[in-house]
PDB file of C-alpha atoms in Angstrom:
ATOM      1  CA  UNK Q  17      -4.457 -42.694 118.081  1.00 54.00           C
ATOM      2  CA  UNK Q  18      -1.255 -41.773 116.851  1.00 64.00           C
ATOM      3  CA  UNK Q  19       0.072 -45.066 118.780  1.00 65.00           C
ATOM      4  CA  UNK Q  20      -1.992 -47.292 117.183  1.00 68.00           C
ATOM      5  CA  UNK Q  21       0.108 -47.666 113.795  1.00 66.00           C
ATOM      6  CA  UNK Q  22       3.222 -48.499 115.849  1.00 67.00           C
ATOM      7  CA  UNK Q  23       1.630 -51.137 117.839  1.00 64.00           C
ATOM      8  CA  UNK Q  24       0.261 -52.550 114.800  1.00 57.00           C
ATOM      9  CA  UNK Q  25       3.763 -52.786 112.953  1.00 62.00           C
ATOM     10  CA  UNK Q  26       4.726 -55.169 116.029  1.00 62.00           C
ATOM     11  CA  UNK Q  27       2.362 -58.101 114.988  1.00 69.00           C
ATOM     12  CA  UNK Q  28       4.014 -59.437 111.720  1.00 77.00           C
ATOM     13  CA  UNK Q  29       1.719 -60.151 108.792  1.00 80.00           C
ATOM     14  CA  UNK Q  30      -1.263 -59.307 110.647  1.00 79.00           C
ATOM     15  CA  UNK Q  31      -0.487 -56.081 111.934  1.00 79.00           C
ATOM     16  CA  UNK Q  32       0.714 -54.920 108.615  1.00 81.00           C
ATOM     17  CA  UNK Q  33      -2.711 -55.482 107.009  1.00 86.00           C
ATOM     18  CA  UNK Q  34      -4.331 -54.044 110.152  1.00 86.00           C
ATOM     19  CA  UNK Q  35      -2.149 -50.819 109.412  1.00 88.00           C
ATOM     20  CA  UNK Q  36      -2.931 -50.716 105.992  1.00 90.00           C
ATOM     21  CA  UNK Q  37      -6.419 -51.062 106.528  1.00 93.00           C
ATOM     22  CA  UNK Q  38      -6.343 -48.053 108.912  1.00 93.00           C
ATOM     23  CA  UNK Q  39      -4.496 -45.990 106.534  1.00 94.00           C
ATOM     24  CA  UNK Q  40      -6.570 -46.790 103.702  1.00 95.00           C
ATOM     25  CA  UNK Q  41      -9.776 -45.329 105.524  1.00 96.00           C
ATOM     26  CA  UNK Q  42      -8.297 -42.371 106.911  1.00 95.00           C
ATOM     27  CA  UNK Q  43      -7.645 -41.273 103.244  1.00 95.00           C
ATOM     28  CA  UNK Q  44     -11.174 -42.728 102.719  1.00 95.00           C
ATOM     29  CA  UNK Q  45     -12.434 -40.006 105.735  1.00 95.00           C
ATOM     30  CA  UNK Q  46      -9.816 -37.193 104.439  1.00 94.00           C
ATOM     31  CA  UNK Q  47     -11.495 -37.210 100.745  1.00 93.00           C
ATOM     32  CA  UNK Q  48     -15.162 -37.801 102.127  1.00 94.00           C
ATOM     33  CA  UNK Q  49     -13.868 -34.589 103.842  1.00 94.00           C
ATOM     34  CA  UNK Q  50     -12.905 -33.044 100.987  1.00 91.00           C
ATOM     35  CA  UNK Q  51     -15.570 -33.540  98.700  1.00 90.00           C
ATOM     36  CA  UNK Q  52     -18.137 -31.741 101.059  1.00 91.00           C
ATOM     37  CA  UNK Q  53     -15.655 -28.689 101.667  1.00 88.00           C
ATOM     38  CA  UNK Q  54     -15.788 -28.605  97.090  1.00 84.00           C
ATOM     39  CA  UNK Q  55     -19.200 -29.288  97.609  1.00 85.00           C
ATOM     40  CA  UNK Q  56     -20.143 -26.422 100.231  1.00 84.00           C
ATOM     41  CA  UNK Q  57     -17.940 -24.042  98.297  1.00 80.00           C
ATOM     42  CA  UNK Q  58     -19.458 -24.146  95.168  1.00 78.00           C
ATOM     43  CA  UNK Q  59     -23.365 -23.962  96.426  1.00 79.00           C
ATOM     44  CA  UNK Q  60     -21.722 -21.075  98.618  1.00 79.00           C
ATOM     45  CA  UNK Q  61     -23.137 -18.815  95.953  1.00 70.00           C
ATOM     46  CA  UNK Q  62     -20.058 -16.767  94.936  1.00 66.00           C
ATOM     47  CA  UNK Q  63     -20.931 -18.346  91.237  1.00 64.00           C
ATOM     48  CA  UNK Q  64     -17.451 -19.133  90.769  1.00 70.00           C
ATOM     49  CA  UNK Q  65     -17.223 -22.712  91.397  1.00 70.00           C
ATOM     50  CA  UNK Q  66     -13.344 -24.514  92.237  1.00 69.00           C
ATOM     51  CA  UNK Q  67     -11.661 -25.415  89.461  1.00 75.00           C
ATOM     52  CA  UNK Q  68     -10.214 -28.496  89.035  1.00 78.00           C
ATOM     53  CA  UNK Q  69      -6.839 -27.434  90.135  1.00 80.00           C
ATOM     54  CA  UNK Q  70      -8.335 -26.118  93.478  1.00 74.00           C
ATOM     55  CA  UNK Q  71     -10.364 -29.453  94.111  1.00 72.00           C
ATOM     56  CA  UNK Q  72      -7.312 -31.574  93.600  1.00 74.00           C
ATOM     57  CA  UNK Q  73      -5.209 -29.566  96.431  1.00 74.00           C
ATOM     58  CA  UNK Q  74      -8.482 -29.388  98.779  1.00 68.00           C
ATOM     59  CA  UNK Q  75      -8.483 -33.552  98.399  1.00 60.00           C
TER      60      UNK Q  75
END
């Protein structure tokens, strides 16, 4: 879909809000992703849960 974005800047106004929209929930799926890597890692079991450091570079 990696076309998609510059089709989108072709159609003025409405393309623009179209591409920001699409941009907005890919970051939206990236941190859903995210969370549930944080999450899986610390019920993994190791007993040392991320830090917040680590979290913020997994999101």
């Amino acid at each position: 879909m990696t076309w998609l974005p510059s089709l989108l800047r072709g159609l003025g106004a409405a393309g623009a809000t179209a591409n920001a929209r699409a941009e907005l929930e890919t970051t939206h799926v990236r941190n859903l992703q995210a969370t549930i890597v944080v999450q899986r890692v610390n019920r993994s079991g190791t007993g040392h849960p991320l830090s917040p450091a680590a979290e913020a570079r997994v999101a």
